[in-house]
Amino acid sequence: MTDRFTSRRRARRLAIGGAVVLAVAGMNGPALYRFGSAQYHEYKINRPEYKAENGHWDFVDMPAKYRLNTIHAALLHTGKVLLVAGSGNNQANFDAKKFDTVLWDPAENTFKNIHTPNDLFCTGHTQLGDGKLLVAGGTKRYEKLKGDVTKAGGLMVVHNEDPDAPKTIKAGTKFTGKENGRTFVAKDNITVERAEKVFDKETGAFLRTEAGLGRVYVEAERSGREYETGTEDNYRIQGLKGSDTRNLYGIAQKLALDKKDFQGIKDAYEFDPVAEKYIPVDPMNEARWYPTLTTLSDGKVLSLSGLDEIGQIVPGKNEVYDPETKKWTYTEGVRQLPT
């Protein structure tokens, strides 16, 4: 009797235990399946024949001293890879003029810091027929979002009515509005082309003088909303002498605390994979932040769009680089393209 009762209890415990095992297995089945599938996937993609047919992603063990926020990467004909960050989308690096490029040798898994002559963050790059890499454009000034802008600023168009000579306006030059009385400071050096005399084609009679124009980004001397302007004004340029006081002046529309976009540079370089250095070439005709560079069938390079030196989209002035002459020329016609 006791043996029969004991047997029944043992059978019941086994049944309950089996049910618990089945329940636990049921609840964890999907996880177990996923784990097994992941393990098999890892095994499959690491087989030599799979890698040969499909390629393979892997992590590169990059020493801390060479790590950078790579914005551009290019495989060179030497088998090495050029990793370009410039300031790496980091305002602190930009302010400190800390511009980075690293050359990686995948065969030896070695790295080398390359001197970077300018901020090539958001430059454009493309391969040339001789194996060099053309790099053009980059960052002249970082964007500032609305709310981060403390000094009113914007575009100043400088007019030169002297037909005899171009004029240079240096960074730090002050412009004072005739109507609003507010003073703004040029942030960069610019050259304003000389004026052109226009004559009647048939009679040769003098018609008018068309002023040479230059553009420069200006900011208020002091922070605050009270230094904003709301309308167009004519600006007197401080520090001029003689006839320049009449021939040179600025005109600006609204100068405010609005968002300021990235501003581009004209600089261009060829990176030599053998010498492993940037070589300056003729700068572009237009400053460009985030341009598109495309190698054409004849070996020349087309440069499109980008934000100019005051943060506006380059207005359809596309240009071509000739690797033989190292010069840029405008394309015929105007075609506006977004960044």
CSV table of C-alpha atoms in Angstrom, one decimal:
chain,number,residue,atom,x,y,z
A,1,MET,CA,0.0,0.0,0.0
A,2,THR,CA,2.8,2.4,1.0
A,3,ASP,CA,4.8,1.4,-2.1
A,4,ARG,CA,1.8,2.1,-4.4
A,5,PHE,CA,1.2,5.5,-2.7
A,6,THR,CA,4.9,6.4,-3.0
A,7,SER,CA,4.9,5.5,-6.7
A,8,ARG,CA,1.9,7.7,-7.4
A,9,ARG,CA,3.6,10.7,-5.7
A,10,ARG,CA,6.8,10.1,-7.7
A,11,ALA,CA,4.9,10.0,-10.9
A,12,ARG,CA,3.0,13.2,-10.1
A,13,ARG,CA,6.3,15.0,-9.3
A,14,LEU,CA,7.8,13.8,-12.6
A,15,ALA,CA,4.7,15.0,-14.5
A,16,ILE,CA,4.7,18.4,-12.8
A,17,GLY,CA,8.5,18.8,-13.4
A,18,GLY,CA,8.1,17.8,-17.0
A,19,ALA,CA,5.3,20.3,-17.4
A,20,VAL,CA,7.4,23.1,-15.9
A,21,VAL,CA,10.3,22.2,-18.2
A,22,LEU,CA,8.0,22.3,-21.2
A,23,ALA,CA,6.6,25.7,-20.1
A,24,VAL,CA,10.0,27.2,-19.5
A,25,ALA,CA,11.2,25.9,-22.9
A,26,GLY,CA,8.1,27.3,-24.5
A,27,MET,CA,8.6,30.8,-23.0
A,28,ASN,CA,12.3,30.9,-23.9
A,29,GLY,CA,12.1,29.1,-27.2
A,30,PRO,CA,12.2,32.3,-29.3
A,31,ALA,CA,15.2,33.5,-27.5
A,32,LEU,CA,17.0,30.2,-27.8
A,33,TYR,CA,16.2,30.2,-31.5
A,34,ARG,CA,17.5,33.7,-32.0
A,35,PHE,CA,20.7,32.8,-30.1
A,36,GLY,CA,21.2,29.7,-32.2
A,37,SER,CA,20.5,31.6,-35.4
A,38,ALA,CA,23.0,34.4,-34.5
A,39,GLN,CA,25.7,31.9,-33.7
A,40,TYR,CA,25.1,30.2,-37.0
A,41,HIS,CA,25.1,33.5,-38.9
A,42,GLU,CA,28.5,34.5,-37.3
A,43,TYR,CA,29.9,31.1,-38.3
A,44,LYS,CA,28.5,31.5,-41.9
A,45,ILE,CA,29.8,35.0,-42.6
A,46,ASN,CA,33.3,34.2,-41.2
A,47,ARG,CA,33.9,31.3,-43.5
A,48,PRO,CA,36.7,32.1,-46.1
A,49,GLU,CA,34.5,31.1,-49.1
A,50,TYR,CA,31.7,33.5,-47.9
A,51,LYS,CA,34.1,36.4,-47.4
A,52,ALA,CA,35.6,35.8,-50.9
A,53,GLU,CA,32.2,35.9,-52.5
A,54,ASN,CA,30.4,38.6,-50.4
A,55,GLY,CA,33.1,40.7,-48.6
A,56,HIS,CA,33.1,41.2,-44.9
A,57,TRP,CA,32.7,44.0,-42.4
A,58,ASP,CA,35.0,44.2,-39.4
A,59,PHE,CA,36.2,46.7,-36.8
A,60,VAL,CA,39.6,48.4,-37.2
A,61,ASP,CA,41.7,48.7,-34.0
A,62,MET,CA,42.7,52.3,-34.4
A,63,PRO,CA,45.1,53.7,-31.7
A,64,ALA,CA,43.6,56.6,-29.7
A,65,LYS,CA,46.1,59.1,-31.0
A,66,TYR,CA,44.9,58.6,-34.6
A,67,ARG,CA,41.1,58.6,-33.9
A,68,LEU,CA,39.1,61.3,-35.7
A,69,ASN,CA,35.6,62.0,-36.9
A,70,THR,CA,36.2,61.0,-40.5
A,71,ILE,CA,34.0,63.1,-42.9
A,72,HIS,CA,35.7,61.9,-46.1
A,73,ALA,CA,37.5,58.7,-47.0
A,74,ALA,CA,39.3,57.7,-50.3
A,75,LEU,CA,41.1,54.6,-51.4
A,76,LEU,CA,44.4,55.6,-53.0
A,77,HIS,CA,46.2,53.8,-55.8
A,78,THR,CA,48.9,52.8,-53.2
A,79,GLY,CA,46.3,50.7,-51.4
A,80,LYS,CA,46.2,53.1,-48.5
A,81,VAL,CA,43.1,55.0,-47.3
A,82,LEU,CA,43.0,58.7,-46.8
A,83,LEU,CA,40.7,59.6,-43.8
A,84,VAL,CA,39.9,63.3,-43.7
A,85,ALA,CA,38.2,65.1,-40.8
A,86,GLY,CA,39.4,68.7,-41.0
A,87,SER,CA,37.8,70.1,-37.8
A,88,GLY,CA,35.6,67.1,-37.7
A,89,ASN,CA,32.3,69.0,-37.2
A,90,ASN,CA,33.7,70.3,-33.9
A,91,GLN,CA,33.7,74.0,-33.3
A,92,ALA,CA,36.4,73.7,-30.6
A,93,ASN,CA,38.8,72.1,-33.1
A,94,PHE,CA,37.9,74.8,-35.6
A,95,ASP,CA,38.6,77.6,-33.1
A,96,ALA,CA,41.9,76.0,-32.2
A,97,LYS,CA,42.8,75.4,-35.9
A,98,LYS,CA,43.1,71.7,-35.2
A,99,PHE,CA,42.6,70.1,-38.6
A,100,ASP,CA,43.2,66.3,-39.0
A,101,THR,CA,43.9,63.8,-41.7
A,102,VAL,CA,45.1,60.3,-41.2
A,103,LEU,CA,46.6,57.8,-43.7
A,104,TRP,CA,45.7,54.2,-43.0
A,105,ASP,CA,47.6,51.3,-44.5
A,106,PRO,CA,45.2,48.3,-44.3
A,107,ALA,CA,47.9,45.8,-45.3
A,108,GLU,CA,50.1,46.7,-42.3
A,109,ASN,CA,47.3,48.1,-40.2
A,110,THR,CA,49.5,51.2,-39.5
A,111,PHE,CA,48.4,54.9,-39.3
A,112,LYS,CA,50.1,58.2,-40.1
A,113,ASN,CA,49.1,61.8,-39.3
A,114,ILE,CA,49.1,64.0,-42.4
A,115,HIS,CA,49.5,67.8,-42.1
A,116,THR,CA,46.2,69.3,-43.1
A,117,PRO,CA,46.6,72.9,-44.4
A,118,ASN,CA,43.0,74.1,-43.9
A,119,ASP,CA,39.7,73.1,-42.6
A,120,LEU,CA,38.7,70.3,-45.0
A,121,PHE,CA,35.5,69.5,-43.1
A,122,CYS,CA,32.8,69.3,-45.8
A,123,THR,CA,35.2,69.7,-48.7
A,124,GLY,CA,34.7,67.9,-52.0
A,125,HIS,CA,37.0,65.2,-53.3
A,126,THR,CA,37.4,63.1,-56.4
A,127,GLN,CA,40.1,60.9,-58.1
A,128,LEU,CA,42.3,62.3,-60.8
A,129,GLY,CA,43.6,60.3,-63.8
A,130,ASP,CA,47.2,60.3,-62.5
A,131,GLY,CA,46.2,58.7,-59.2
A,132,LYS,CA,46.2,61.9,-57.2
A,133,LEU,CA,43.1,63.0,-55.2
A,134,LEU,CA,41.6,66.5,-55.8
A,135,VAL,CA,40.3,68.1,-52.7
A,136,ALA,CA,38.5,71.5,-53.0
A,137,GLY,CA,36.4,73.7,-50.7
A,138,GLY,CA,35.8,73.4,-47.0
A,139,THR,CA,34.8,75.4,-43.9
A,140,LYS,CA,35.6,79.1,-43.4
A,141,ARG,CA,33.1,79.7,-40.6
A,142,TYR,CA,30.8,77.4,-38.6
A,143,GLU,CA,27.0,77.8,-38.6
A,144,LYS,CA,25.3,79.3,-35.6
A,145,LEU,CA,21.7,78.4,-34.9
A,146,LYS,CA,19.1,81.0,-34.0
A,147,GLY,CA,19.5,81.6,-30.3
A,148,ASP,CA,23.2,81.0,-30.4
A,149,VAL,CA,23.9,84.2,-32.4
A,150,THR,CA,24.9,87.0,-30.1
A,151,LYS,CA,26.0,89.6,-32.6
A,152,ALA,CA,23.8,90.9,-35.5
A,153,GLY,CA,25.4,90.3,-38.8
A,154,GLY,CA,25.0,89.3,-42.5
A,155,LEU,CA,26.1,90.3,-46.0
A,156,MET,CA,27.7,93.7,-46.8
A,157,VAL,CA,28.0,94.5,-50.6
A,158,VAL,CA,31.0,96.8,-51.1
A,159,HIS,CA,30.9,99.2,-54.1
A,160,ASN,CA,34.0,100.6,-55.8
A,161,GLU,CA,33.3,103.4,-58.3
A,162,ASP,CA,37.0,104.0,-59.0
A,163,PRO,CA,37.7,102.8,-62.7
A,164,ASP,CA,41.4,102.9,-62.2
A,165,ALA,CA,42.1,100.3,-59.6
A,166,PRO,CA,40.7,97.5,-57.4
A,167,LYS,CA,40.5,98.1,-53.7
A,168,THR,CA,41.3,96.0,-50.7
A,169,ILE,CA,39.1,95.9,-47.6
A,170,LYS,CA,40.8,94.3,-44.6
A,171,ALA,CA,39.3,92.2,-41.9
A,172,GLY,CA,38.4,94.6,-39.0
A,173,THR,CA,37.3,97.4,-41.3
A,174,LYS,CA,34.3,99.2,-39.9
A,175,PHE,CA,31.1,100.2,-41.7
A,176,THR,CA,28.7,102.8,-40.2
A,177,GLY,CA,25.2,103.2,-41.5
A,178,LYS,CA,24.2,106.7,-42.7
A,179,GLU,CA,20.6,106.3,-41.5
A,180,ASN,CA,20.7,103.8,-38.6
A,181,GLY,CA,24.1,104.9,-37.2
A,182,ARG,CA,25.1,101.3,-36.3
A,183,THR,CA,28.6,100.1,-36.9
A,184,PHE,CA,29.5,96.7,-38.3
A,185,VAL,CA,32.9,95.0,-38.7
A,186,ALA,CA,34.3,93.1,-41.7
A,187,LYS,CA,35.2,89.6,-40.7
A,188,ASP,CA,37.5,88.8,-43.7
A,189,ASN,CA,39.8,90.5,-46.2
A,190,ILE,CA,38.2,91.1,-49.6
A,191,THR,CA,39.3,92.7,-52.9
A,192,VAL,CA,36.7,94.9,-54.7
A,193,GLU,CA,37.2,95.0,-58.4
A,194,ARG,CA,37.6,98.4,-60.2
A,195,ALA,CA,34.6,100.0,-61.8
A,196,GLU,CA,34.0,99.6,-65.5
A,197,LYS,CA,33.2,102.5,-67.9
A,198,VAL,CA,30.3,101.6,-70.3
A,199,PHE,CA,30.3,103.2,-73.8
A,200,ASP,CA,27.7,103.1,-76.5
A,201,LYS,CA,28.7,100.4,-79.0
A,202,GLU,CA,27.6,102.5,-82.1
A,203,THR,CA,28.6,106.0,-81.2
A,204,GLY,CA,31.4,105.3,-78.7
A,205,ALA,CA,29.8,107.9,-76.4
A,206,PHE,CA,30.3,107.4,-72.6
A,207,LEU,CA,27.1,106.2,-71.0
A,208,ARG,CA,27.9,105.4,-67.3
A,209,THR,CA,30.3,103.8,-64.8
A,210,GLU,CA,29.3,100.5,-63.3
A,211,ALA,CA,30.8,100.0,-59.8
A,212,GLY,CA,32.9,97.0,-59.0
A,213,LEU,CA,31.4,94.8,-56.3
A,214,GLY,CA,32.7,92.8,-53.4
A,215,ARG,CA,30.9,90.8,-50.7
A,216,VAL,CA,32.0,90.4,-47.1
A,217,TYR,CA,30.4,89.0,-43.9
A,218,VAL,CA,30.0,91.7,-41.2
A,219,GLU,CA,29.1,91.6,-37.5
A,220,ALA,CA,28.0,94.3,-35.1
A,221,GLU,CA,30.7,95.6,-32.8
A,222,ARG,CA,28.7,94.6,-29.7
A,223,SER,CA,26.2,91.9,-28.7
A,224,GLY,CA,22.5,92.6,-28.3
A,225,ARG,CA,19.2,92.9,-30.2
A,226,GLU,CA,19.5,96.7,-30.2
A,227,TYR,CA,22.2,96.4,-32.8
A,228,GLU,CA,20.0,94.7,-35.4
A,229,THR,CA,18.8,96.6,-38.5
A,230,GLY,CA,15.6,96.1,-40.3
A,231,THR,CA,16.0,97.8,-43.7
A,232,GLU,CA,18.6,98.6,-46.3
A,233,ASP,CA,21.1,101.3,-45.6
A,234,ASN,CA,24.2,102.8,-47.2
A,235,TYR,CA,27.3,102.4,-45.1
A,236,ARG,CA,30.3,104.7,-44.8
A,237,ILE,CA,33.6,102.9,-44.6
A,238,GLN,CA,35.9,104.1,-41.8
A,239,GLY,CA,39.6,104.8,-42.4
A,240,LEU,CA,39.5,105.8,-46.0
A,241,LYS,CA,41.3,108.8,-47.4
A,242,GLY,CA,41.0,111.1,-50.5
A,243,SER,CA,38.8,110.1,-53.3
A,244,ASP,CA,38.3,106.6,-51.8
A,245,THR,CA,35.9,108.2,-49.3
A,246,ARG,CA,33.5,108.9,-52.2
A,247,ASN,CA,34.3,105.9,-54.4
A,248,LEU,CA,34.0,103.2,-51.8
A,249,TYR,CA,30.8,102.4,-49.7
A,250,GLY,CA,28.8,99.5,-48.5
A,251,ILE,CA,25.1,98.6,-48.9
A,252,ALA,CA,23.4,96.0,-46.7
A,253,GLN,CA,19.9,94.7,-46.2
A,254,LYS,CA,18.7,93.4,-42.8
A,255,LEU,CA,21.6,92.6,-40.4
A,256,ALA,CA,20.1,90.5,-37.6
A,257,LEU,CA,20.4,87.7,-35.1
A,258,ASP,CA,19.1,85.1,-37.5
A,259,LYS,CA,20.6,81.7,-38.0
A,260,LYS,CA,24.0,81.9,-39.7
A,261,ASP,CA,24.9,79.1,-42.1
A,262,PHE,CA,28.3,77.5,-42.8
A,263,GLN,CA,30.6,79.5,-45.0
A,264,GLY,CA,32.9,78.0,-47.6
A,265,ILE,CA,36.5,78.5,-48.8
A,266,LYS,CA,38.0,78.6,-52.3
A,267,ASP,CA,41.1,76.6,-51.5
A,268,ALA,CA,42.0,73.5,-53.6
A,269,TYR,CA,44.7,70.8,-53.2
A,270,GLU,CA,45.9,67.7,-54.9
A,271,PHE,CA,46.8,64.9,-52.4
A,272,ASP,CA,49.9,63.0,-53.7
A,273,PRO,CA,49.6,59.4,-52.5
A,274,VAL,CA,53.4,58.8,-53.1
A,275,ALA,CA,54.7,62.0,-51.4
A,276,GLU,CA,51.8,61.6,-48.9
A,277,LYS,CA,51.0,65.3,-48.6
A,278,TYR,CA,48.6,68.0,-49.8
A,279,ILE,CA,49.9,70.1,-52.7
A,280,PRO,CA,48.1,73.5,-53.2
A,281,VAL,CA,46.7,74.3,-56.6
A,282,ASP,CA,44.8,77.2,-58.1
A,283,PRO,CA,41.9,78.0,-55.8
A,284,MET,CA,38.3,77.8,-57.2
A,285,ASN,CA,36.6,80.9,-58.5
A,286,GLU,CA,33.9,80.5,-55.9
A,287,ALA,CA,34.1,79.7,-52.3
A,288,ARG,CA,32.2,76.4,-51.6
A,289,TRP,CA,31.2,74.6,-48.4
A,290,TYR,CA,30.0,71.0,-49.2
A,291,PRO,CA,30.5,71.1,-53.0
A,292,THR,CA,30.1,68.1,-55.3
A,293,LEU,CA,33.2,67.2,-57.3
A,294,THR,CA,32.9,64.8,-60.2
A,295,THR,CA,35.7,63.5,-62.5
A,296,LEU,CA,34.6,63.7,-66.2
A,297,SER,CA,35.5,61.4,-69.1
A,298,ASP,CA,38.2,63.8,-70.3
A,299,GLY,CA,39.9,63.8,-66.9
A,300,LYS,CA,38.8,67.2,-65.9
A,301,VAL,CA,36.7,67.8,-62.7
A,302,LEU,CA,33.3,69.5,-62.4
A,303,SER,CA,32.6,71.4,-59.2
A,304,LEU,CA,29.0,72.1,-58.4
A,305,SER,CA,27.0,74.1,-55.7
A,306,GLY,CA,28.0,74.5,-52.1
A,307,LEU,CA,27.6,77.4,-49.7
A,308,ASP,CA,29.7,80.4,-50.5
A,309,GLU,CA,31.9,82.7,-48.3
A,310,ILE,CA,28.8,84.3,-46.7
A,311,GLY,CA,26.7,81.1,-46.3
A,312,GLN,CA,24.5,81.4,-49.4
A,313,ILE,CA,24.1,78.7,-52.1
A,314,VAL,CA,26.5,79.4,-54.9
A,315,PRO,CA,24.1,80.9,-57.5
A,316,GLY,CA,24.6,78.5,-60.4
A,317,LYS,CA,28.3,79.4,-61.0
A,318,ASN,CA,29.7,75.9,-61.7
A,319,GLU,CA,33.3,75.4,-62.7
A,320,VAL,CA,35.8,72.9,-64.1
A,321,TYR,CA,39.3,72.0,-63.0
A,322,ASP,CA,42.0,71.1,-65.5
A,323,PRO,CA,44.7,68.8,-64.0
A,324,GLU,CA,47.1,69.8,-66.8
A,325,THR,CA,47.0,73.5,-66.1
A,326,LYS,CA,45.9,73.3,-62.4
A,327,LYS,CA,43.4,76.0,-63.2
A,328,TRP,CA,39.6,76.5,-62.7
A,329,THR,CA,37.3,77.9,-65.4
A,330,TYR,CA,33.5,78.6,-65.3
A,331,THR,CA,31.2,76.5,-67.3
A,332,GLU,CA,29.0,78.1,-69.9
A,333,GLY,CA,25.6,79.1,-68.7
A,334,VAL,CA,24.1,79.1,-65.2
A,335,ARG,CA,22.5,76.1,-63.5
A,336,GLN,CA,21.4,76.4,-59.9
A,337,LEU,CA,21.8,73.2,-57.9
A,338,PRO,CA,21.2,72.5,-54.2
A,339,THR,CA,23.9,71.5,-51.8
